[in-house]
Amino acid sequence: MKKTPPSTHYNLKKSLFLCKMCDKKSAGNGRIARVMMNAELTSAGESKIIIPTVFRNDYLLVLRRLSRQNDPNVFIHAMQKVRRFSYNLYGEGIESMEDFLNKCHAFDDPEEGVLRMEF
């Protein structure tokens, strides 16, 4: 059964602002932006967004498009996709969590895999 997180368009707009305003030339600002984004989502009682390894290149591409073309739609769509993944992240223990992540191909190299969300 596929679970869909509650609508969070407003919080994704805040996340968009945080990610867009970070200086890409300074190491660590992206991490800080994601921490702040998750703090905003958590304070609103919503699930955090986790960027799995396999989604890293897609995430960087949508940020680049956002910065260069000022196109928030692609960013919001990508964040909704990875948020659905994060919302469904579960496990009773480390082994079941790792099984879930492997089924989603979360640990795959971004050049070789794609995030699968067949839950």
Coordinates of N, CA and C in Angstrom, one line a residue:
M1 N 0.8 -1.2 0.0 CA 0.0 0.0 0.0 C 0.9 1.2 0.0
K2 N 0.7 2.1 -1.0 CA 1.5 3.3 -1.1 C 0.9 4.4 -0.1
K3 N 1.7 4.9 0.7 CA 1.3 6.0 1.6 C 1.8 7.3 1.0
T4 N 0.9 8.3 1.0 CA 1.2 9.6 0.6 C 1.2 10.6 1.7
P5 N 2.2 11.4 1.9 CA 2.3 12.3 3.0 C 1.2 13.4 2.8
P6 N 0.9 14.1 3.9 CA -0.1 15.2 3.8 C 0.5 16.3 2.9
S7 N -0.4 17.1 2.4 CA 0.1 18.2 1.5 C 0.9 19.2 2.3
T8 N 2.0 19.6 1.7 CA 2.9 20.5 2.4 C 3.5 21.6 1.4
H9 N 2.6 22.1 0.6 CA 3.1 23.1 -0.4 C 3.7 24.3 0.2
Y10 N 3.1 24.8 1.3 CA 3.7 26.0 1.9 C 5.1 25.7 2.5
N11 N 5.3 24.5 3.1 CA 6.6 24.2 3.7 C 7.6 23.9 2.5
L12 N 7.2 23.4 1.4 CA 8.1 23.2 0.3 C 8.5 24.6 -0.3
K13 N 7.6 25.6 -0.2 CA 8.0 26.9 -0.7 C 9.1 27.5 0.3
K14 N 9.0 27.3 1.6 CA 10.0 27.7 2.5 C 11.3 27.0 2.2
S15 N 11.2 25.7 1.9 CA 12.4 24.9 1.6 C 13.1 25.4 0.4
L16 N 12.3 25.7 -0.6 CA 12.8 26.3 -1.9 C 13.6 27.6 -1.6
F17 N 13.0 28.4 -0.8 CA 13.7 29.7 -0.4 C 15.0 29.4 0.3
L18 N 15.0 28.5 1.2 CA 16.3 28.1 2.0 C 17.3 27.6 1.0
C19 N 16.9 26.7 0.2 CA 17.9 26.0 -0.7 C 18.4 27.0 -1.8
K20 N 17.5 27.9 -2.3 CA 17.9 28.8 -3.3 C 18.9 29.9 -2.8
M21 N 18.7 30.3 -1.5 CA 19.5 31.4 -1.0 C 20.9 30.9 -0.5
C22 N 21.1 29.7 -0.5 CA 22.4 29.2 0.0 C 23.5 29.5 -1.1
D23 N 24.6 29.9 -0.6 CA 25.8 30.2 -1.5 C 26.4 28.9 -1.9
K24 N 26.3 28.5 -3.1 CA 26.9 27.2 -3.6 C 28.4 27.1 -3.5
K25 N 29.0 28.3 -3.3 CA 30.5 28.3 -3.3 C 31.1 27.9 -1.9
S26 N 30.2 27.9 -0.9 CA 30.7 27.6 0.4 C 30.3 26.2 0.8
A27 N 31.3 25.4 1.1 CA 31.1 24.0 1.5 C 30.2 24.0 2.8
G28 N 29.3 23.1 2.8 CA 28.4 22.9 4.0 C 27.1 23.6 4.0
N29 N 27.0 24.6 3.1 CA 25.7 25.4 3.1 C 24.5 24.6 2.7
G30 N 24.7 23.7 1.8 CA 23.6 22.8 1.3 C 23.2 21.9 2.5
R31 N 24.1 21.4 3.2 CA 23.7 20.6 4.4 C 23.0 21.4 5.4
I32 N 23.4 22.6 5.7 CA 22.7 23.5 6.6 C 21.3 23.8 6.1
A33 N 21.2 24.0 4.8 CA 19.9 24.3 4.2 C 18.9 23.1 4.4
R34 N 19.5 21.9 4.2 CA 18.6 20.7 4.4 C 18.2 20.5 5.8
V35 N 19.1 20.8 6.7 CA 18.8 20.7 8.2 C 17.7 21.7 8.5
M36 N 17.8 23.0 8.0 CA 16.8 24.0 8.2 C 15.5 23.6 7.6
M37 N 15.5 23.0 6.4 CA 14.3 22.6 5.7 C 13.6 21.5 6.6
N38 N 14.4 20.6 7.1 CA 13.8 19.5 7.9 C 13.3 20.1 9.3
A39 N 14.0 21.1 9.8 CA 13.5 21.7 11.0 C 12.1 22.4 10.8
E40 N 12.0 23.0 9.6 CA 10.7 23.6 9.3 C 9.6 22.6 9.1
L41 N 9.9 21.5 8.4 CA 8.9 20.4 8.2 C 8.6 19.8 9.6
T42 N 9.5 19.5 10.4 CA 9.3 18.9 11.7 C 8.5 19.8 12.6
S43 N 8.8 21.1 12.6 CA 8.0 22.0 13.5 C 6.5 22.1 13.0
A44 N 6.3 21.8 11.8 CA 4.9 21.8 11.3 C 4.3 20.4 11.4
G45 N 5.0 19.5 12.1 CA 4.4 18.2 12.3 C 4.4 17.3 11.1
E46 N 5.3 17.6 10.2 CA 5.4 16.8 8.9 C 6.7 16.0 8.9
S47 N 6.8 15.1 8.0 CA 7.9 14.2 7.9 C 9.1 14.9 7.3
K48 N 10.3 14.5 7.7 CA 11.6 15.1 7.1 C 11.8 14.6 5.7
I49 N 12.6 15.3 5.0 CA 13.0 14.9 3.6 C 14.4 14.4 3.7
I50 N 14.7 13.2 3.2 CA 16.0 12.6 3.2 C 16.3 12.4 1.7
I51 N 17.5 12.9 1.3 CA 18.0 12.7 0.0 C 18.9 11.4 -0.1
P52 N 18.3 10.4 -0.7 CA 19.1 9.1 -0.8 C 20.3 9.3 -1.8
T53 N 21.3 8.5 -1.6 CA 22.5 8.6 -2.5 C 22.1 8.5 -4.0
V54 N 21.2 7.6 -4.3 CA 20.8 7.4 -5.7 C 20.1 8.6 -6.3
F55 N 19.6 9.5 -5.5 CA 18.8 10.7 -5.9 C 19.7 12.0 -5.9
R56 N 21.0 11.8 -5.5 CA 21.8 13.0 -5.4 C 22.0 13.8 -6.6
N57 N 22.3 13.2 -7.8 CA 22.4 13.9 -9.0 C 21.2 14.6 -9.5
D58 N 20.0 13.9 -9.3 CA 18.7 14.5 -9.6 C 18.5 15.8 -8.8
Y59 N 18.8 15.7 -7.5 CA 18.7 16.8 -6.6 C 19.5 18.0 -7.0
L60 N 20.8 17.7 -7.3 CA 21.7 18.8 -7.7 C 21.2 19.4 -9.0
L61 N 20.7 18.6 -10.0 CA 20.2 19.1 -11.2 C 19.0 20.1 -11.0
V62 N 18.1 19.7 -10.2 CA 17.0 20.6 -9.9 C 17.4 21.9 -9.2
L63 N 18.4 21.8 -8.3 CA 18.9 23.0 -7.7 C 19.5 23.9 -8.7
R64 N 20.3 23.3 -9.6 CA 21.0 24.1 -10.7 C 19.9 24.8 -11.6
R65 N 18.9 24.0 -11.9 CA 17.8 24.6 -12.8 C 17.1 25.7 -12.0
L66 N 16.9 25.5 -10.8 CA 16.3 26.6 -9.9 C 17.1 27.8 -9.9
S67 N 18.4 27.7 -9.7 CA 19.3 28.8 -9.7 C 19.5 29.5 -11.0
R68 N 19.6 28.7 -12.1 CA 19.9 29.3 -13.4 C 18.7 29.8 -14.2
Q69 N 17.6 29.0 -14.0 CA 16.4 29.3 -14.8 C 15.3 29.9 -14.0
N70 N 15.5 29.9 -12.6 CA 14.5 30.4 -11.7 C 13.2 29.6 -11.9
D71 N 13.3 28.3 -12.0 CA 12.1 27.4 -12.3 C 11.9 26.6 -11.0
P72 N 10.9 27.0 -10.2 CA 10.7 26.3 -8.9 C 9.9 25.0 -9.1
N73 N 9.2 24.9 -10.2 CA 8.3 23.7 -10.4 C 9.0 22.4 -10.4
V74 N 10.2 22.3 -11.0 CA 11.0 21.1 -11.1 C 11.5 20.8 -9.7
F75 N 11.9 21.8 -8.9 CA 12.4 21.6 -7.6 C 11.3 21.0 -6.7
I76 N 10.1 21.7 -6.8 CA 9.0 21.2 -5.9 C 8.6 19.8 -6.3
H77 N 8.5 19.5 -7.6 CA 8.2 18.1 -8.0 C 9.2 17.1 -7.4
A78 N 10.5 17.4 -7.5 CA 11.5 16.5 -7.0 C 11.4 16.3 -5.5
M79 N 11.2 17.4 -4.8 CA 11.0 17.4 -3.4 C 9.8 16.6 -3.0
Q80 N 8.7 16.7 -3.7 CA 7.5 15.9 -3.4 C 7.8 14.4 -3.6
K81 N 8.6 14.1 -4.6 CA 8.9 12.7 -4.9 C 9.8 12.1 -3.7
V82 N 10.8 12.8 -3.4 CA 11.8 12.3 -2.4 C 11.1 12.4 -1.0
R83 N 10.1 13.3 -0.8 CA 9.4 13.4 0.4 C 8.5 12.1 0.6
R84 N 7.9 11.7 -0.5 CA 7.1 10.5 -0.4 C 8.0 9.3 0.0
F85 N 9.2 9.2 -0.6 CA 10.1 8.2 -0.2 C 10.4 8.3 1.3
S86 N 10.8 9.5 1.8 CA 11.1 9.7 3.2 C 9.9 9.4 4.1
Y87 N 8.7 9.8 3.7 CA 7.5 9.5 4.5 C 7.3 8.0 4.7
N88 N 7.7 7.2 3.7 CA 7.4 5.8 3.8 C 8.6 5.0 4.4
L89 N 9.6 5.7 4.8 CA 10.8 5.1 5.3 C 10.5 4.5 6.7
Y90 N 10.6 3.2 6.8 CA 10.3 2.6 8.1 C 11.1 1.3 8.3
G91 N 11.0 0.8 9.4 CA 11.7 -0.5 9.8 C 11.7 -0.7 11.3
E92 N 11.5 -2.0 11.6 CA 11.5 -2.4 13.0 C 12.9 -2.5 13.6
G93 N 13.9 -2.6 12.8 CA 15.3 -2.7 13.3 C 16.2 -2.3 12.1
I94 N 17.5 -2.4 12.4 CA 18.4 -2.0 11.4 C 18.4 -2.9 10.1
E95 N 18.1 -4.2 10.3 CA 18.1 -5.1 9.1 C 16.8 -4.8 8.3
S96 N 15.7 -4.6 8.9 CA 14.5 -4.3 8.1 C 14.6 -2.9 7.4
M97 N 15.2 -2.0 8.1 CA 15.4 -0.6 7.5 C 16.3 -0.7 6.3
E98 N 17.4 -1.5 6.4 CA 18.4 -1.7 5.4 C 17.7 -2.4 4.2
D99 N 16.9 -3.4 4.5 CA 16.2 -4.1 3.4 C 15.3 -3.2 2.6
F100 N 14.6 -2.3 3.3 CA 13.7 -1.3 2.7 C 14.5 -0.4 1.8
L101 N 15.6 0.1 2.3 CA 16.5 1.0 1.5 C 17.1 0.3 0.3
N102 N 17.4 -0.9 0.5 CA 18.0 -1.7 -0.7 C 16.9 -1.9 -1.7
K103 N 15.7 -2.2 -1.3 CA 14.6 -2.4 -2.3 C 14.3 -1.1 -3.1
C104 N 14.5 0.0 -2.5 CA 14.3 1.3 -3.1 C 15.5 1.7 -3.9
H105 N 16.6 1.0 -3.8 CA 17.9 1.3 -4.5 C 18.5 2.6 -4.0
A106 N 18.2 2.9 -2.7 CA 18.7 4.2 -2.1 C 20.2 4.3 -2.0
F107 N 20.9 3.2 -1.9 CA 22.3 3.2 -1.8 C 23.1 3.1 -3.1
D108 N 22.3 2.9 -4.2 CA 23.0 2.8 -5.5 C 23.7 4.1 -5.9
D109 N 24.7 3.9 -6.7 CA 25.4 5.0 -7.3 C 24.4 5.8 -8.2
P110 N 24.4 7.1 -8.1 CA 23.5 7.9 -8.9 C 23.7 7.7 -10.4
E111 N 24.9 7.3 -10.8 CA 25.1 7.1 -12.3 C 24.6 5.7 -12.7
E112 N 24.3 4.8 -11.8 CA 23.9 3.5 -12.2 C 22.5 3.1 -11.8
G113 N 21.8 3.9 -11.0 CA 20.5 3.5 -10.5 C 19.5 4.6 -10.5
V114 N 18.3 4.3 -10.1 CA 17.2 5.2 -10.0 C 16.4 4.9 -8.7
L115 N 15.9 5.9 -8.0 CA 15.1 5.6 -6.8 C 13.8 4.9 -7.2
R116 N 13.6 3.8 -6.6 CA 12.4 3.0 -6.8 C 11.5 3.1 -5.6
M117 N 10.2 3.4 -5.8 CA 9.3 3.6 -4.7 C 8.0 2.7 -5.0
E118 N 8.2 1.4 -4.9 CA 7.1 0.5 -5.1 C 6.7 -0.1 -3.8
F119 N 6.1 0.8 -2.9 CA 5.6 0.3 -1.6 C 4.1 0.4 -1.6

